[in-house]
Coordinates of C-alpha atoms in Angstrom, one line a residue:
M1 CA 0.0 0.0 0.0
E2 CA 1.3 3.3 -0.9
Q3 CA 2.0 5.7 2.0
Y4 CA 0.2 9.0 1.8
E5 CA 2.4 12.1 1.9
P6 CA 1.1 15.6 1.6
E7 CA 1.9 17.2 -1.7
R8 CA 2.6 20.7 -3.0
M9 CA 1.3 21.4 -6.4
S10 CA 3.7 22.8 -9.0
P11 CA 2.8 26.2 -10.6
V12 CA 1.9 24.3 -13.8
Q13 CA -0.5 22.1 -11.8
L14 CA -2.0 25.1 -10.0
A15 CA -2.6 26.7 -13.4
A16 CA -4.3 23.6 -14.7
L17 CA -6.5 23.5 -11.6
R18 CA -7.4 27.2 -12.1
R19 CA -8.3 26.4 -15.8
S20 CA -10.6 23.7 -14.7
F21 CA -12.4 25.9 -12.2
R22 CA -12.9 28.7 -14.8
N23 CA -14.0 26.8 -17.8
G24 CA -13.4 23.1 -17.6
R25 CA -15.4 20.3 -16.1
A26 CA -14.7 21.5 -12.5
S27 CA -16.6 24.7 -13.1
L28 CA -19.8 23.0 -14.0
S29 CA -22.6 21.3 -12.2
R30 CA -24.2 18.6 -14.4
R31 CA -27.8 18.9 -15.3
S32 CA -28.1 22.4 -13.9
L33 CA -26.3 23.6 -16.9
L34 CA -28.8 22.1 -19.2
R35 CA -31.5 24.2 -17.4
A36 CA -29.5 27.4 -17.2
S37 CA -27.7 27.5 -20.6
A38 CA -29.2 28.7 -23.8
G39 CA -27.2 26.1 -25.6
G40 CA -28.7 23.3 -23.5
A41 CA -25.2 21.9 -22.6
L42 CA -25.0 19.0 -20.2
A43 CA -21.7 19.3 -18.3
V44 CA -19.6 16.2 -17.7
G45 CA -17.9 17.4 -14.6
G46 CA -14.9 16.0 -13.0
F47 CA -13.2 13.4 -15.3
G48 CA -9.5 13.2 -15.2
A49 CA -9.4 16.8 -16.1
L50 CA -8.6 17.9 -12.6
S51 CA -5.3 16.5 -12.9
A52 CA -3.5 18.9 -10.5
C53 CA -3.4 16.3 -7.8
G54 CA -1.8 13.6 -10.1
I55 CA -2.1 9.8 -9.6
P56 CA 0.5 7.8 -7.7
A57 CA 2.4 5.2 -9.7
A58 CA 0.6 2.0 -10.2
G59 CA 1.1 -0.7 -7.4
K60 CA -0.7 -3.2 -5.3
T61 CA -2.6 -2.1 -2.2
Q62 CA -3.5 -4.0 0.9
G63 CA -7.0 -2.6 0.9
G64 CA -8.9 -0.3 3.2
V65 CA -9.6 -0.3 6.9
S66 CA -13.2 -1.5 7.9
A67 CA -15.0 -0.5 11.0
E68 CA -17.8 -2.3 12.9
D69 CA -20.6 -2.7 10.4
H70 CA -23.8 -1.3 11.9
S71 CA -26.0 -2.1 8.8
A72 CA -28.1 -4.7 10.6
K73 CA -29.2 -2.3 13.3
E74 CA -29.0 1.1 11.5
K75 CA -31.1 0.9 8.4
T76 CA -29.5 3.9 6.8
I77 CA -26.9 5.0 4.2
N78 CA -25.1 8.3 3.8
F79 CA -24.5 8.9 0.1
S80 CA -22.4 11.8 -1.2
N81 CA -22.6 12.5 -5.0
W82 CA -22.1 15.3 -7.5
T83 CA -24.8 17.9 -8.0
E84 CA -27.6 17.2 -10.4
Y85 CA -26.5 13.5 -10.9
M86 CA -29.6 11.7 -9.7
D87 CA -33.1 11.3 -11.0
V88 CA -35.7 13.6 -9.6
D89 CA -39.6 13.8 -9.8
E90 CA -41.4 16.8 -11.2
S91 CA -41.6 18.4 -7.8
E92 CA -37.8 18.2 -7.6
K93 CA -38.2 17.1 -4.0
H94 CA -37.9 13.3 -4.4
H95 CA -35.5 10.9 -6.1
P96 CA -37.8 8.1 -7.4
T97 CA -35.1 5.4 -7.6
L98 CA -33.8 6.1 -4.1
D99 CA -37.4 6.0 -2.8
A100 CA -37.9 2.7 -4.5
F101 CA -34.8 1.3 -2.8
A102 CA -35.9 2.5 0.6
K103 CA -39.5 1.0 0.1
R104 CA -38.0 -2.4 -0.9
T105 CA -35.3 -2.7 1.8
G106 CA -36.4 -0.5 4.6
I107 CA -33.0 1.4 4.3
K108 CA -33.3 5.1 4.2
V109 CA -30.8 7.0 2.2
K110 CA -29.4 10.3 3.3
Y111 CA -28.5 11.7 -0.1
T112 CA -26.2 14.7 -0.2
E113 CA -25.1 16.6 -3.3
D114 CA -21.9 17.9 -1.7
I115 CA -19.3 17.1 -4.5
N116 CA -18.7 20.0 -6.9
D117 CA -15.3 18.9 -8.1
N118 CA -12.8 16.2 -7.4
V119 CA -10.0 18.4 -6.0
E120 CA -12.2 20.3 -3.7
F121 CA -13.9 17.0 -2.4
F122 CA -10.5 15.3 -1.9
G123 CA -9.4 18.2 0.3
K124 CA -12.6 17.9 2.3
I125 CA -12.3 14.2 3.2
K126 CA -8.4 13.8 3.2
P127 CA -7.8 14.9 6.7
Q128 CA -10.3 12.3 8.1
L129 CA -9.1 9.5 5.9
A130 CA -5.5 10.3 6.6
A131 CA -6.1 10.2 10.4
G132 CA -8.1 6.9 10.1
Q133 CA -11.3 8.6 11.0
D134 CA -15.0 8.1 9.7
T135 CA -15.8 10.6 7.0
G136 CA -19.6 10.3 7.8
R137 CA -20.1 8.8 4.4
D138 CA -20.9 5.3 3.3
I139 CA -20.8 5.9 -0.5
I140 CA -18.9 8.5 -2.4
V141 CA -18.7 9.1 -6.2
V142 CA -15.5 10.3 -7.6
T143 CA -13.8 10.3 -11.0
D144 CA -11.3 7.5 -12.0
W145 CA -8.1 9.3 -11.3
L146 CA -9.2 10.2 -7.8
A147 CA -10.7 6.7 -7.2
S148 CA -7.2 5.4 -8.2
R149 CA -5.5 7.6 -5.6
L150 CA -7.9 6.6 -2.8
I151 CA -7.4 2.9 -3.6
R152 CA -3.6 3.3 -3.7
F153 CA -3.6 5.0 -0.3
G154 CA -5.8 2.2 1.2
W155 CA -8.5 4.8 2.1
V156 CA -11.5 2.8 0.7
Q157 CA -12.7 -0.7 1.6
K158 CA -12.6 -3.8 -0.5
L159 CA -16.1 -4.7 -1.6
D160 CA -17.9 -8.0 -0.7
A161 CA -18.8 -9.7 -4.0
A162 CA -21.5 -11.6 -2.3
N163 CA -23.5 -8.3 -1.8
L164 CA -23.1 -7.3 -5.4
P165 CA -24.5 -10.1 -7.6
H166 CA -26.2 -7.7 -10.1
A167 CA -23.2 -5.5 -10.3
Y168 CA -20.9 -8.4 -10.9
T169 CA -23.1 -9.8 -13.6
N170 CA -24.3 -6.7 -15.3
L171 CA -21.2 -4.5 -15.4
S172 CA -20.5 -3.7 -19.1
A173 CA -17.3 -5.3 -20.4
Q174 CA -15.7 -2.0 -21.3
F175 CA -15.6 -0.9 -17.6
R176 CA -14.6 -4.2 -15.9
N177 CA -10.8 -3.9 -15.7
P178 CA -9.4 -0.4 -15.3
D179 CA -5.6 -0.4 -14.6
W180 CA -6.2 1.3 -11.2
D181 CA -8.8 -1.3 -10.0
P182 CA -8.6 -4.5 -11.9
G183 CA -11.7 -6.6 -11.6
R184 CA -13.5 -3.8 -9.7
A185 CA -12.5 -5.0 -6.2
Y186 CA -12.9 -1.6 -4.7
S187 CA -15.2 0.4 -7.0
Y188 CA -18.1 0.3 -9.4
P189 CA -18.9 2.9 -12.1
W190 CA -21.8 5.2 -11.4
Q191 CA -21.8 6.5 -14.9
G192 CA -19.3 6.6 -18.0
I193 CA -18.1 9.7 -19.7
S194 CA -17.0 9.7 -23.4
T195 CA -15.0 12.1 -25.6
V196 CA -16.0 12.2 -29.3
I197 CA -15.8 14.5 -32.3
A198 CA -18.8 16.8 -32.7
Y199 CA -19.6 19.0 -35.7
N200 CA -22.1 21.4 -37.1
K201 CA -23.4 20.2 -40.4
K202 CA -24.4 23.7 -41.6
A203 CA -20.9 25.1 -40.8
L204 CA -19.1 22.2 -42.5
D205 CA -21.2 22.7 -45.7
G206 CA -20.3 19.4 -47.2
I207 CA -16.8 19.1 -45.8
E208 CA -16.3 15.5 -44.5
V209 CA -14.9 15.0 -41.0
R210 CA -14.2 11.5 -39.9
S211 CA -11.1 11.7 -37.8
V212 CA -8.8 13.8 -35.7
S213 CA -6.6 14.1 -38.8
D214 CA -9.4 15.8 -40.6
L215 CA -9.6 18.4 -37.8
L216 CA -5.9 19.0 -37.8
D217 CA -5.1 18.8 -41.5
N218 CA -8.0 20.0 -43.7
P219 CA -7.2 23.5 -44.7
K220 CA -10.9 24.2 -45.4
L221 CA -11.4 24.0 -41.5
K222 CA -8.6 26.5 -40.7
G223 CA -9.6 28.5 -37.7
R224 CA -12.8 26.6 -37.1
V225 CA -11.6 23.6 -35.1
G226 CA -11.7 23.2 -31.3
F227 CA -9.9 21.0 -28.9
L228 CA -10.4 20.6 -25.2
S229 CA -8.4 22.3 -22.5
E230 CA -8.3 19.0 -20.6
M231 CA -5.0 17.2 -21.3
R232 CA -6.3 13.6 -21.2
D233 CA -9.1 14.3 -23.7
S234 CA -7.2 16.2 -26.4
I235 CA -3.9 14.2 -26.0
G236 CA -5.8 10.9 -25.8
M237 CA -7.8 11.5 -29.0
T238 CA -4.6 12.6 -30.7
L239 CA -2.8 9.5 -29.6
L240 CA -5.5 7.3 -31.0
D241 CA -5.4 9.1 -34.2
M242 CA -1.6 8.3 -34.3
G243 CA -2.2 4.6 -33.7
K244 CA -1.1 4.8 -30.2
D245 CA -2.9 3.3 -27.1
P246 CA -3.7 6.0 -24.6
A247 CA -3.6 3.2 -21.9
D248 CA -0.1 2.3 -22.8
F249 CA 2.0 5.0 -24.2
T250 CA 5.6 6.4 -23.7
D251 CA 7.1 9.8 -23.1
D252 CA 8.1 9.9 -26.7
D253 CA 4.5 9.1 -27.8
F254 CA 3.2 11.9 -25.6
D255 CA 5.8 14.4 -27.1
A256 CA 4.7 13.3 -30.6
A257 CA 1.1 14.1 -29.9
I258 CA 2.1 17.5 -28.4
A259 CA 4.1 18.2 -31.6
R260 CA 1.2 17.3 -33.8
L261 CA -1.2 19.6 -32.0
Q262 CA 1.5 22.3 -31.9
K263 CA 1.8 22.2 -35.7
A264 CA -1.9 22.8 -36.0
V265 CA -1.8 25.7 -33.5
D266 CA 1.1 27.3 -35.4
K267 CA -0.7 27.2 -38.7
G268 CA -4.0 28.6 -37.2
Q269 CA -5.9 25.4 -37.8
I270 CA -7.1 25.2 -34.1
R271 CA -9.3 28.1 -33.1
R272 CA -8.9 27.5 -29.5
F273 CA -8.7 25.1 -26.6
T274 CA -11.9 25.2 -24.5
G275 CA -13.7 23.9 -21.6
N276 CA -17.4 23.4 -21.8
D277 CA -17.8 26.8 -23.4
Y278 CA -17.3 25.2 -26.8
T279 CA -21.0 24.3 -26.9
S280 CA -22.2 27.8 -27.8
D281 CA -19.5 28.2 -30.5
L282 CA -20.6 24.8 -32.0
T283 CA -24.2 25.7 -32.0
K284 CA -23.6 29.0 -33.7
G285 CA -21.3 27.5 -36.3
D286 CA -18.2 29.5 -35.2
L287 CA -16.7 26.1 -34.6
A288 CA -17.3 23.7 -37.6
A289 CA -16.0 20.6 -35.7
C290 CA -14.3 20.0 -32.4
V291 CA -13.3 17.4 -29.8
A292 CA -16.3 17.3 -27.5
W293 CA -17.8 15.6 -24.4
A294 CA -20.6 13.2 -25.2
G295 CA -23.0 14.4 -22.5
D296 CA -23.1 17.8 -24.2
V297 CA -23.7 16.3 -27.6
V298 CA -26.7 14.4 -26.4
Q299 CA -28.4 17.6 -25.4
L300 CA -27.1 19.7 -28.2
K301 CA -28.5 17.3 -30.7
A302 CA -31.8 17.5 -29.1
D303 CA -31.8 21.4 -29.3
S304 CA -30.1 21.9 -32.7
P305 CA -30.7 19.9 -35.8
D306 CA -27.3 21.0 -37.2
V307 CA -25.2 19.4 -34.4
D308 CA -24.1 15.7 -34.7
F309 CA -21.1 13.5 -33.8
I310 CA -18.9 10.9 -35.2
I311 CA -16.8 8.2 -33.5
P312 CA -13.4 8.0 -35.3
D313 CA -12.3 4.6 -36.6
S314 CA -9.4 5.0 -34.4
G315 CA -11.6 5.1 -31.3
Y316 CA -12.6 7.6 -28.6
M317 CA -11.7 8.3 -24.9
T318 CA -13.7 7.1 -22.0
S319 CA -13.6 7.6 -18.2
T320 CA -15.9 6.8 -15.3
D321 CA -17.3 8.4 -12.2
N322 CA -17.2 5.6 -9.5
M323 CA -18.9 4.5 -6.3
L324 CA -16.6 3.7 -3.4
I325 CA -17.0 3.0 0.3
P326 CA -14.6 5.0 2.4
N327 CA -12.6 3.5 5.4
K328 CA -14.5 3.4 8.7
A329 CA -17.9 3.7 7.0
R330 CA -20.6 2.5 9.4
H331 CA -22.9 0.9 7.0
K332 CA -20.9 -1.1 4.5
T333 CA -23.4 -3.8 3.8
N334 CA -26.2 -1.4 3.3
A335 CA -24.0 0.7 0.9
E336 CA -23.1 -2.4 -1.1
R337 CA -26.9 -3.3 -1.4
L338 CA -27.5 0.2 -2.9
M339 CA -24.6 0.0 -5.2
D340 CA -26.0 -3.4 -6.4
F341 CA -29.6 -1.9 -6.8
Y342 CA -28.3 0.5 -9.4
Y343 CA -27.0 -2.5 -11.5
E344 CA -30.5 -3.9 -11.8
P345 CA -31.7 -2.9 -15.3
E346 CA -34.9 -1.1 -14.3
P347 CA -33.4 1.5 -11.8
A348 CA -30.4 1.8 -14.0
A349 CA -32.8 2.7 -16.9
E350 CA -34.6 5.3 -14.8
L351 CA -31.3 7.0 -13.9
A352 CA -30.0 6.9 -17.5
A353 CA -33.2 8.4 -18.8
Y354 CA -32.8 11.4 -16.5
I355 CA -29.1 12.1 -16.6
N356 CA -28.0 10.9 -20.2
Y357 CA -24.6 9.7 -19.4
V358 CA -23.1 6.4 -20.5
C359 CA -24.9 3.7 -18.7
P360 CA -22.4 1.0 -17.4
V361 CA -25.1 -1.6 -17.0
D362 CA -25.7 -4.3 -19.5
G363 CA -29.4 -5.2 -20.3
V364 CA -30.8 -1.7 -19.8
K365 CA -31.8 -0.9 -23.3
L366 CA -35.2 -2.7 -23.3
Y367 CA -36.1 -1.0 -20.1
L368 CA -34.9 2.5 -21.2
A369 CA -36.9 2.2 -24.4
K370 CA -40.1 2.0 -22.3
I371 CA -39.1 5.4 -20.9
D372 CA -37.4 7.1 -23.8
K373 CA -36.9 5.4 -27.1
D374 CA -34.5 8.1 -28.4
A375 CA -32.3 7.6 -25.3
A376 CA -32.4 3.8 -25.7
N377 CA -31.1 4.1 -29.3
N378 CA -28.4 6.7 -28.6
P379 CA -25.0 5.0 -28.6
L380 CA -23.7 7.9 -26.5
I381 CA -25.9 6.6 -23.6
I382 CA -26.2 2.9 -24.5
P383 CA -23.1 2.0 -26.5
D384 CA -23.4 -1.0 -28.8
K385 CA -20.7 -3.6 -28.9
A386 CA -18.9 -1.9 -31.8
M387 CA -18.8 1.5 -30.1
A388 CA -17.9 -0.1 -26.8
A389 CA -15.0 -1.9 -28.5
K390 CA -13.6 1.5 -29.6
S391 CA -13.5 3.0 -26.2
H392 CA -10.1 3.6 -24.6
P393 CA -9.1 4.9 -21.1
F394 CA -6.2 7.2 -20.4
R395 CA -3.6 5.4 -18.3
S396 CA -2.8 6.3 -14.7
L397 CA 0.1 8.8 -14.4
S398 CA 2.8 9.0 -11.8
Q399 CA 3.2 12.4 -10.0
K400 CA 6.4 13.0 -12.1
E401 CA 4.6 12.3 -15.4
E402 CA 1.7 14.4 -14.3
T403 CA 3.8 17.5 -13.7
A404 CA 5.8 17.1 -16.9
Y405 CA 2.8 16.4 -19.2
E406 CA 0.8 19.3 -17.7
E407 CA 3.7 21.7 -18.3
K408 CA 4.0 20.6 -21.9
F409 CA 0.2 20.8 -22.5
A410 CA 0.1 24.3 -20.8
K411 CA 2.8 25.6 -23.1
L412 CA 0.8 24.2 -26.1
T413 CA -2.5 25.8 -25.1
G414 CA -1.0 29.1 -23.9
A415 CA -2.4 28.6 -20.4

């Protein structure tokens, strides 16, 4: 188990963090943006974008520290999640799936939307976890890079597979074996997040866009192309286009991807590197095509007939927000029962219909079709086998790699 040591962020990492707060995923709540934004954008907060804290080098862990499980006597669960990341009824006072779980099991869920970004939440729970104390939470939902960190520090508990029969059976193959938690011994995905290529058909005016190479090399798109200000997304998509695996690349591969993007910057091909604010430019046609987050595209397509997306033949980037049980949690068994509940197809479909992220649960499509046929047939929500096969994660980074890569990416983007 890796020993936790307090870290100081480098100036480059601090700059990356500030970028995320200003206009990246960290600056956005999820479905609230759909309601507030004229573009109807659905933010995909939190993915590996908040890289300022880095990820410790891969290694084995001894697992977390359990406490006495009070589940049998205390029929409750304390669940911390991101804002606007749960289904609600028309009154916006009740969560139907949580109510259904409570009715079935007699277990009441205290549901708290107290996660606004990964870095901030890590700072909130770190002192208690480092001191071996109960955080007051039985389930937390964090993005894969932070989940990796918590597992490596031994700050979350190993899950009991006997309490997770639906999760074990129904977890989609593309999410089963991340390098930071092989076999999902400590975590299960809450939702998946995908990075694709979006375009405005009217702005393209017949120009074909099928790949990152088209974005970078077609002179007819000069000054009308966007890439994301999040390093893992833009570099990952570029690595795939170059025939490299984002889950297994070298420093030289990273430098080659930087050089490829730098060439496009120098010749004015790339208009700018953006956070979620690309959505308005894409809708208006100021951007003809861009690297985009799938959650945005789902909503933009619904609001604008000109917006659509493609999955390059080379593949696309994917990540996950994940449920974990912190050390010293009082209600581990209850928490595992709730985690398993969301891997039953019916509640998983209800959740997917509301939040429109990539559902990590196999067998959901038929149930989702009864609620929303368009969502059920949308590969950005329910990937088919061909699309799932094209998904690629970005590998875990050491602190040294994180610092070096962010510095190079910051120089590229002018941040």
